[in-house]
Amino acid sequence: MEKLCGKRVVFFDMGNTLLYFHEHPEYEEQMEEMGIENLHQYLLEFFPEMSLEELVEGFIKPWYSAMEQRPKNKMEPMIDELLNTFVSKYDGYLGYPACINAMRAYYQPMMSLIEVEKEAYDVLKTLKDHEYQIAVIANTPYFADLMQECFEFMGLGDCIDKYFFSYDLGVRKPSQEIFEYALRRMGVFANEAIMVGDSLYHDMAPAHLVGMDCIWLTKDEDNYLEVPLLKKCEKIEEILSVLLAEEEEDEEEEDEDYFVEPDDFMDEEW
């Protein structure tokens, strides 16, 4: 078996594709409460006069409210800005690393609820063994560092070459910008990449519009957007039948229309 001719990168969605974040709703409220307590304990090191009630009213509630507006605003609420607006009442300021550590304290209990797709590791490892590059394109309201730690915690980190998260990039799927940026950073033409995900609207449609082939992970959903698909799969392991096709002779094609030119302001590592 050889990798699909002309394909170099496979992009995966995160939630409900590789990882599952809401498989135990009965414990989520308890874990959130533990997370808030952890965050409070961390912030007390800097602001010993801060009460738990002040934290909830001054940061947690405004942050939760902002997260509810994510789909409408098409962007992630900036945790560091919200957190520093709150701690300014104590004449304080938290640098970016401290903000990440604060949210790491908050998110640590929630990590215990994450489930990994059963066959994900074997699928990713097989693709890596066949010289595919693997990357993740995902929406998240959390710092990229925390989401990468989730992949490492669930044993998938070694299989993933690069991550593209909406929080750090300032743009959410289904915006085509996040897909175009990912292509630039991976250094490939759109027709050299494949997008794998569970959402027709957030994953398949925008990936197709920038020129990628798409594999949709779904069970009984209808392709109501009529997105052209390379394949529709019920299980993640089924994508191997497409990505590791028998070696065939293909005509060499380069579709310049789908190539995204690098630009200077995107050159730095995010």
mmCIF file of C-alpha atoms in Angstrom:
data_model
loop_
_atom_site.group_PDB
_atom_site.id
_atom_site.type_symbol
_atom_site.label_atom_id
_atom_site.label_comp_id
_atom_site.label_asym_id
_atom_site.label_seq_id
_atom_site.Cartn_x
_atom_site.Cartn_y
_atom_site.Cartn_z
ATOM 1 C CA MET A 1 0.000 0.000 0.000
ATOM 2 C CA GLU A 2 1.177 3.506 -0.839
ATOM 3 C CA LYS A 3 -0.075 6.890 0.255
ATOM 4 C CA LEU A 4 -2.560 8.588 -2.032
ATOM 5 C CA CYS A 5 -0.708 10.032 -4.999
ATOM 6 C CA GLY A 6 0.045 13.734 -4.654
ATOM 7 C CA LYS A 7 -1.147 14.044 -1.055
ATOM 8 C CA ARG A 8 1.307 15.198 1.603
ATOM 9 C CA VAL A 9 -0.704 16.483 4.574
ATOM 10 C CA VAL A 10 -3.774 15.236 6.410
ATOM 11 C CA PHE A 11 -5.532 17.824 8.564
ATOM 12 C CA PHE A 12 -7.805 16.572 11.342
ATOM 13 C CA ASP A 13 -10.492 18.300 13.340
ATOM 14 C CA MET A 14 -10.191 17.879 17.114
ATOM 15 C CA GLY A 15 -13.543 17.523 18.920
ATOM 16 C CA ASN A 16 -15.645 14.476 17.962
ATOM 17 C CA THR A 17 -12.938 13.432 15.517
ATOM 18 C CA LEU A 18 -9.796 12.651 17.539
ATOM 19 C CA LEU A 19 -10.886 13.668 21.037
ATOM 20 C CA TYR A 20 -14.242 13.780 22.832
ATOM 21 C CA PHE A 21 -14.769 16.492 25.445
ATOM 22 C CA HIS A 22 -18.388 15.971 26.517
ATOM 23 C CA GLU A 23 -18.792 12.234 27.019
ATOM 24 C CA HIS A 24 -19.433 12.614 30.774
ATOM 25 C CA PRO A 25 -21.858 15.545 31.190
ATOM 26 C CA GLU A 26 -22.870 14.296 34.626
ATOM 27 C CA TYR A 27 -19.407 15.236 35.948
ATOM 28 C CA GLU A 28 -18.804 18.475 34.054
ATOM 29 C CA GLU A 29 -20.299 20.821 36.647
ATOM 30 C CA GLN A 30 -18.270 19.187 39.414
ATOM 31 C CA MET A 31 -15.053 19.444 37.386
ATOM 32 C CA GLU A 32 -15.766 23.096 36.568
ATOM 33 C CA GLU A 33 -16.195 23.871 40.259
ATOM 34 C CA MET A 34 -12.894 22.158 41.000
ATOM 35 C CA GLY A 35 -11.291 24.128 38.189
ATOM 36 C CA ILE A 36 -12.534 27.437 39.580
ATOM 37 C CA GLU A 37 -11.156 26.516 42.996
ATOM 38 C CA ASN A 38 -7.802 25.593 41.416
ATOM 39 C CA LEU A 39 -7.732 28.905 39.560
ATOM 40 C CA HIS A 40 -8.488 30.775 42.762
ATOM 41 C CA GLN A 41 -5.658 29.025 44.590
ATOM 42 C CA TYR A 42 -3.255 29.906 41.784
ATOM 43 C CA LEU A 43 -4.277 33.575 41.728
ATOM 44 C CA LEU A 44 -3.979 33.856 45.515
ATOM 45 C CA GLU A 45 -0.216 33.566 45.050
ATOM 46 C CA PHE A 46 -0.320 36.948 43.325
ATOM 47 C CA PHE A 47 -3.379 38.525 44.929
ATOM 48 C CA PRO A 48 -3.848 37.151 48.476
ATOM 49 C CA GLU A 49 -6.797 39.470 49.130
ATOM 50 C CA MET A 50 -8.887 37.980 46.288
ATOM 51 C CA SER A 51 -11.987 36.071 47.381
ATOM 52 C CA LEU A 52 -13.531 33.161 45.497
ATOM 53 C CA GLU A 53 -16.761 35.141 45.098
ATOM 54 C CA GLU A 54 -14.843 38.044 43.545
ATOM 55 C CA LEU A 55 -13.204 35.664 41.081
ATOM 56 C CA VAL A 56 -16.545 34.197 40.047
ATOM 57 C CA GLU A 57 -18.265 37.573 39.637
ATOM 58 C CA GLY A 58 -15.315 39.430 38.140
ATOM 59 C CA PHE A 59 -13.873 36.846 35.757
ATOM 60 C CA ILE A 60 -15.724 33.527 35.522
ATOM 61 C CA LYS A 61 -19.182 34.921 34.729
ATOM 62 C CA PRO A 62 -17.943 37.480 32.141
ATOM 63 C CA TRP A 63 -15.768 34.795 30.534
ATOM 64 C CA TYR A 64 -18.598 32.245 30.367
ATOM 65 C CA SER A 65 -20.873 34.917 28.910
ATOM 66 C CA ALA A 66 -18.275 35.769 26.256
ATOM 67 C CA MET A 67 -17.900 32.086 25.361
ATOM 68 C CA GLU A 68 -21.624 31.855 24.663
ATOM 69 C CA GLN A 69 -21.132 34.507 21.972
ATOM 70 C CA ARG A 70 -18.358 32.599 20.171
ATOM 71 C CA PRO A 71 -20.452 31.349 17.224
ATOM 72 C CA LYS A 72 -22.069 34.758 16.722
ATOM 73 C CA ASN A 73 -18.839 36.753 17.003
ATOM 74 C CA LYS A 74 -16.808 34.196 15.003
ATOM 75 C CA MET A 75 -13.857 34.715 17.322
ATOM 76 C CA GLU A 76 -12.617 33.482 20.676
ATOM 77 C CA PRO A 77 -12.831 35.635 23.826
ATOM 78 C CA MET A 78 -9.309 36.646 24.840
ATOM 79 C CA ILE A 79 -8.752 35.066 28.246
ATOM 80 C CA ASP A 80 -5.627 37.101 28.984
ATOM 81 C CA GLU A 81 -7.510 40.363 28.373
ATOM 82 C CA LEU A 82 -10.481 39.329 30.509
ATOM 83 C CA LEU A 83 -8.224 38.059 33.277
ATOM 84 C CA ASN A 84 -6.136 41.223 33.345
ATOM 85 C CA THR A 85 -9.230 43.412 33.312
ATOM 86 C CA PHE A 86 -10.294 41.543 36.438
ATOM 87 C CA VAL A 87 -6.954 41.612 38.308
ATOM 88 C CA SER A 88 -6.480 45.301 37.534
ATOM 89 C CA LYS A 89 -8.822 45.988 40.475
ATOM 90 C CA TYR A 90 -5.992 44.644 42.638
ATOM 91 C CA ASP A 91 -3.501 46.875 40.794
ATOM 92 C CA GLY A 92 -2.068 43.738 39.241
ATOM 93 C CA TYR A 93 -1.102 42.371 35.858
ATOM 94 C CA LEU A 94 -0.483 38.821 34.636
ATOM 95 C CA GLY A 95 1.917 38.183 31.775
ATOM 96 C CA TYR A 96 1.013 35.738 29.031
ATOM 97 C CA PRO A 97 2.826 32.756 30.643
ATOM 98 C CA ALA A 98 1.062 33.439 33.950
ATOM 99 C CA CYS A 99 -2.303 33.560 32.158
ATOM 100 C CA ILE A 100 -1.570 30.183 30.572
ATOM 101 C CA ASN A 101 -0.619 28.732 33.954
ATOM 102 C CA ALA A 102 -3.792 30.158 35.475
ATOM 103 C CA MET A 103 -5.955 28.469 32.862
ATOM 104 C CA ARG A 104 -3.925 25.280 33.156
ATOM 105 C CA ALA A 105 -4.925 25.208 36.831
ATOM 106 C CA TYR A 106 -8.557 25.768 35.836
ATOM 107 C CA TYR A 107 -8.616 23.185 33.050
ATOM 108 C CA GLN A 108 -6.717 20.378 34.792
ATOM 109 C CA PRO A 109 -9.832 18.717 36.320
ATOM 110 C CA MET A 110 -11.639 18.815 32.952
ATOM 111 C CA MET A 111 -8.818 16.902 31.296
ATOM 112 C CA SER A 112 -9.838 13.832 33.275
ATOM 113 C CA LEU A 113 -13.126 13.745 31.319
ATOM 114 C CA ILE A 114 -11.542 13.706 27.852
ATOM 115 C CA GLU A 115 -11.923 10.531 25.805
ATOM 116 C CA VAL A 116 -9.742 9.639 22.840
ATOM 117 C CA GLU A 117 -11.125 8.126 19.638
ATOM 118 C CA LYS A 118 -10.446 4.410 20.060
ATOM 119 C CA GLU A 119 -8.585 3.869 16.781
ATOM 120 C CA ALA A 120 -7.045 7.342 16.544
ATOM 121 C CA TYR A 121 -3.503 6.426 17.562
ATOM 122 C CA ASP A 122 -3.260 3.475 15.186
ATOM 123 C CA VAL A 123 -4.654 5.530 12.308
ATOM 124 C CA LEU A 124 -2.299 8.466 12.911
ATOM 125 C CA LYS A 125 0.699 6.180 13.396
ATOM 126 C CA THR A 126 -0.081 4.337 10.162
ATOM 127 C CA LEU A 127 -0.326 7.614 8.253
ATOM 128 C CA LYS A 128 2.970 8.816 9.746
ATOM 129 C CA ASP A 129 4.616 5.526 8.786
ATOM 130 C CA HIS A 130 3.529 6.213 5.203
ATOM 131 C CA GLU A 131 5.161 9.659 5.285
ATOM 132 C CA TYR A 132 2.068 11.786 5.676
ATOM 133 C CA GLN A 133 2.380 14.961 7.706
ATOM 134 C CA ILE A 134 -0.367 15.249 10.316
ATOM 135 C CA ALA A 135 -1.846 18.514 11.577
ATOM 136 C CA VAL A 136 -4.881 19.619 13.577
ATOM 137 C CA ILE A 137 -7.212 22.505 12.694
ATOM 138 C CA ALA A 138 -9.684 23.181 15.496
ATOM 139 C CA ASN A 139 -11.827 25.748 17.254
ATOM 140 C CA THR A 140 -11.097 26.158 20.942
ATOM 141 C CA PRO A 141 -11.613 28.899 23.553
ATOM 142 C CA TYR A 142 -8.385 27.862 25.312
ATOM 143 C CA PHE A 143 -4.696 28.609 24.801
ATOM 144 C CA ALA A 144 -2.972 26.388 22.237
ATOM 145 C CA ASP A 145 -0.547 25.159 24.909
ATOM 146 C CA LEU A 146 -3.412 23.623 26.882
ATOM 147 C CA MET A 147 -4.935 21.907 23.868
ATOM 148 C CA GLN A 148 -1.576 20.471 22.833
ATOM 149 C CA GLU A 149 -1.231 19.115 26.358
ATOM 150 C CA CYS A 150 -4.588 17.367 25.902
ATOM 151 C CA PHE A 151 -3.235 15.526 22.863
ATOM 152 C CA GLU A 152 -0.087 14.592 24.760
ATOM 153 C CA PHE A 153 -2.140 13.514 27.785
ATOM 154 C CA MET A 154 -4.233 11.237 25.552
ATOM 155 C CA GLY A 155 -1.161 9.744 23.853
ATOM 156 C CA LEU A 156 -1.527 11.343 20.418
ATOM 157 C CA GLY A 157 1.091 14.084 20.678
ATOM 158 C CA ASP A 158 3.922 12.137 19.042
ATOM 159 C CA CYS A 159 1.822 11.607 15.911
ATOM 160 C CA ILE A 160 0.995 15.257 15.242
ATOM 161 C CA ASP A 161 3.372 17.618 13.464
ATOM 162 C CA LYS A 162 1.554 20.905 13.935
ATOM 163 C CA TYR A 163 -1.529 22.455 15.515
ATOM 164 C CA PHE A 164 -3.697 25.326 14.302
ATOM 165 C CA PHE A 165 -6.085 26.518 17.006
ATOM 166 C CA SER A 166 -8.618 29.307 16.678
ATOM 167 C CA TYR A 167 -7.716 30.931 20.004
ATOM 168 C CA ASP A 168 -4.139 31.735 19.039
ATOM 169 C CA LEU A 169 -4.931 32.493 15.394
ATOM 170 C CA GLY A 170 -7.800 34.872 16.129
ATOM 171 C CA VAL A 171 -10.165 33.271 13.630
ATOM 172 C CA ARG A 172 -12.665 30.417 13.911
ATOM 173 C CA LYS A 173 -13.823 27.759 11.510
ATOM 174 C CA PRO A 174 -15.692 27.885 9.170
ATOM 175 C CA SER A 175 -13.622 30.897 8.092
ATOM 176 C CA GLN A 176 -11.420 29.927 5.163
ATOM 177 C CA GLU A 177 -8.594 32.000 6.674
ATOM 178 C CA ILE A 178 -7.644 29.346 9.208
ATOM 179 C CA PHE A 179 -7.381 26.725 6.459
ATOM 180 C CA GLU A 180 -5.364 29.026 4.206
ATOM 181 C CA TYR A 181 -3.012 29.852 7.064
ATOM 182 C CA ALA A 182 -2.555 26.160 7.861
ATOM 183 C CA LEU A 183 -1.653 25.433 4.236
ATOM 184 C CA ARG A 184 0.936 28.212 4.265
ATOM 185 C CA ARG A 185 2.505 26.986 7.474
ATOM 186 C CA MET A 186 2.641 23.402 6.222
ATOM 187 C CA GLY A 187 4.100 24.576 2.920
ATOM 188 C CA VAL A 188 1.713 22.704 0.642
ATOM 189 C CA PHE A 189 -0.746 23.355 -2.147
ATOM 190 C CA ALA A 190 -4.394 22.881 -1.224
ATOM 191 C CA ASN A 191 -4.634 19.942 -3.632
ATOM 192 C CA GLU A 192 -1.845 18.235 -1.669
ATOM 193 C CA ALA A 193 -3.920 18.239 1.523
ATOM 194 C CA ILE A 194 -6.934 16.381 2.875
ATOM 195 C CA MET A 195 -9.290 17.517 5.633
ATOM 196 C CA VAL A 196 -10.849 14.947 7.967
ATOM 197 C CA GLY A 197 -13.612 16.056 10.319
ATOM 198 C CA ASP A 198 -17.123 15.489 11.618
ATOM 199 C CA SER A 199 -18.718 18.834 10.747
ATOM 200 C CA LEU A 200 -20.021 19.465 7.260
ATOM 201 C CA TYR A 201 -20.336 23.194 7.989
ATOM 202 C CA HIS A 202 -17.138 23.854 9.978
ATOM 203 C CA ASP A 203 -14.765 21.346 8.352
ATOM 204 C CA MET A 204 -15.871 20.054 4.964
ATOM 205 C CA ALA A 205 -17.358 23.156 3.316
ATOM 206 C CA PRO A 206 -14.520 25.628 4.029
ATOM 207 C CA ALA A 207 -11.815 23.051 3.313
ATOM 208 C CA HIS A 208 -13.421 22.327 -0.050
ATOM 209 C CA LEU A 209 -13.657 26.040 -0.843
ATOM 210 C CA VAL A 210 -9.893 26.487 -0.437
ATOM 211 C CA GLY A 211 -9.257 23.450 -2.642
ATOM 212 C CA MET A 212 -8.719 20.532 -0.281
ATOM 213 C CA ASP A 213 -10.192 17.074 -0.688
ATOM 214 C CA CYS A 214 -12.455 16.121 2.208
ATOM 215 C CA ILE A 215 -13.281 13.003 4.212
ATOM 216 C CA TRP A 216 -16.412 13.395 6.321
ATOM 217 C CA LEU A 217 -16.751 11.362 9.506
ATOM 218 C CA THR A 218 -20.458 10.892 10.069
ATOM 219 C CA LYS A 219 -23.062 8.195 10.523
ATOM 220 C CA ASP A 220 -26.492 9.055 9.170
ATOM 221 C CA GLU A 221 -26.229 12.773 8.437
ATOM 222 C CA ASP A 222 -27.259 14.096 5.055
ATOM 223 C CA ASN A 223 -24.832 16.125 2.940
ATOM 224 C CA TYR A 224 -27.248 19.055 2.908
ATOM 225 C CA LEU A 225 -24.558 21.462 1.688
ATOM 226 C CA GLU A 226 -23.740 19.135 -1.208
ATOM 227 C CA VAL A 227 -20.015 19.379 -0.520
ATOM 228 C CA PRO A 228 -17.993 17.163 -2.892
ATOM 229 C CA LEU A 229 -16.405 14.474 -0.725
ATOM 230 C CA LEU A 230 -13.504 12.128 -1.271
ATOM 231 C CA LYS A 231 -15.312 9.728 1.058
ATOM 232 C CA LYS A 232 -17.957 9.583 3.765
ATOM 233 C CA CYS A 233 -16.882 7.341 6.656
ATOM 234 C CA GLU A 234 -18.592 6.141 9.802
ATOM 235 C CA LYS A 235 -15.353 5.168 11.563
ATOM 236 C CA ILE A 236 -11.983 6.880 11.548
ATOM 237 C CA GLU A 237 -10.121 3.713 10.541
ATOM 238 C CA GLU A 238 -12.062 3.687 7.272
ATOM 239 C CA ILE A 239 -10.064 6.683 6.041
ATOM 240 C CA LEU A 240 -7.053 4.414 5.565
ATOM 241 C CA SER A 241 -8.786 2.719 2.644
ATOM 242 C CA VAL A 242 -8.650 6.097 0.887
ATOM 243 C CA LEU A 243 -5.341 7.493 2.093
ATOM 244 C CA LEU A 244 -3.420 4.257 1.565
ATOM 245 C CA ALA A 245 -4.715 3.316 -1.855
ATOM 246 C CA GLU A 246 -2.918 0.898 -4.134
ATOM 247 C CA GLU A 247 -0.148 2.665 -6.028
ATOM 248 C CA GLU A 248 -1.419 4.011 -9.320
ATOM 249 C CA GLU A 249 -0.021 6.170 -12.069
ATOM 250 C CA ASP A 250 -1.621 9.589 -11.904
ATOM 251 C CA GLU A 251 -1.170 12.509 -14.196
ATOM 252 C CA GLU A 252 0.833 15.212 -12.487
ATOM 253 C CA GLU A 253 -1.308 18.251 -11.848
ATOM 254 C CA GLU A 254 -0.575 21.554 -10.220
ATOM 255 C CA ASP A 255 -3.540 23.752 -9.565
ATOM 256 C CA GLU A 256 -2.075 27.200 -9.011
ATOM 257 C CA ASP A 257 -5.512 28.611 -8.198
ATOM 258 C CA TYR A 258 -5.503 26.693 -4.947
ATOM 259 C CA PHE A 259 -1.996 27.622 -3.843
ATOM 260 C CA VAL A 260 -1.870 30.163 -1.049
ATOM 261 C CA GLU A 261 1.135 32.438 -1.337
ATOM 262 C CA PRO A 262 3.171 32.899 1.860
ATOM 263 C CA ASP A 263 3.103 36.356 3.330
ATOM 264 C CA ASP A 264 5.595 38.115 5.527
ATOM 265 C CA PHE A 265 3.393 38.677 8.549
ATOM 266 C CA MET A 266 2.641 34.951 8.873
ATOM 267 C CA ASP A 267 6.294 33.859 8.828
ATOM 268 C CA GLU A 268 6.809 33.798 12.589
ATOM 269 C CA GLU A 269 5.872 30.734 14.602
ATOM 270 C CA TRP A 270 2.520 31.267 16.316
#
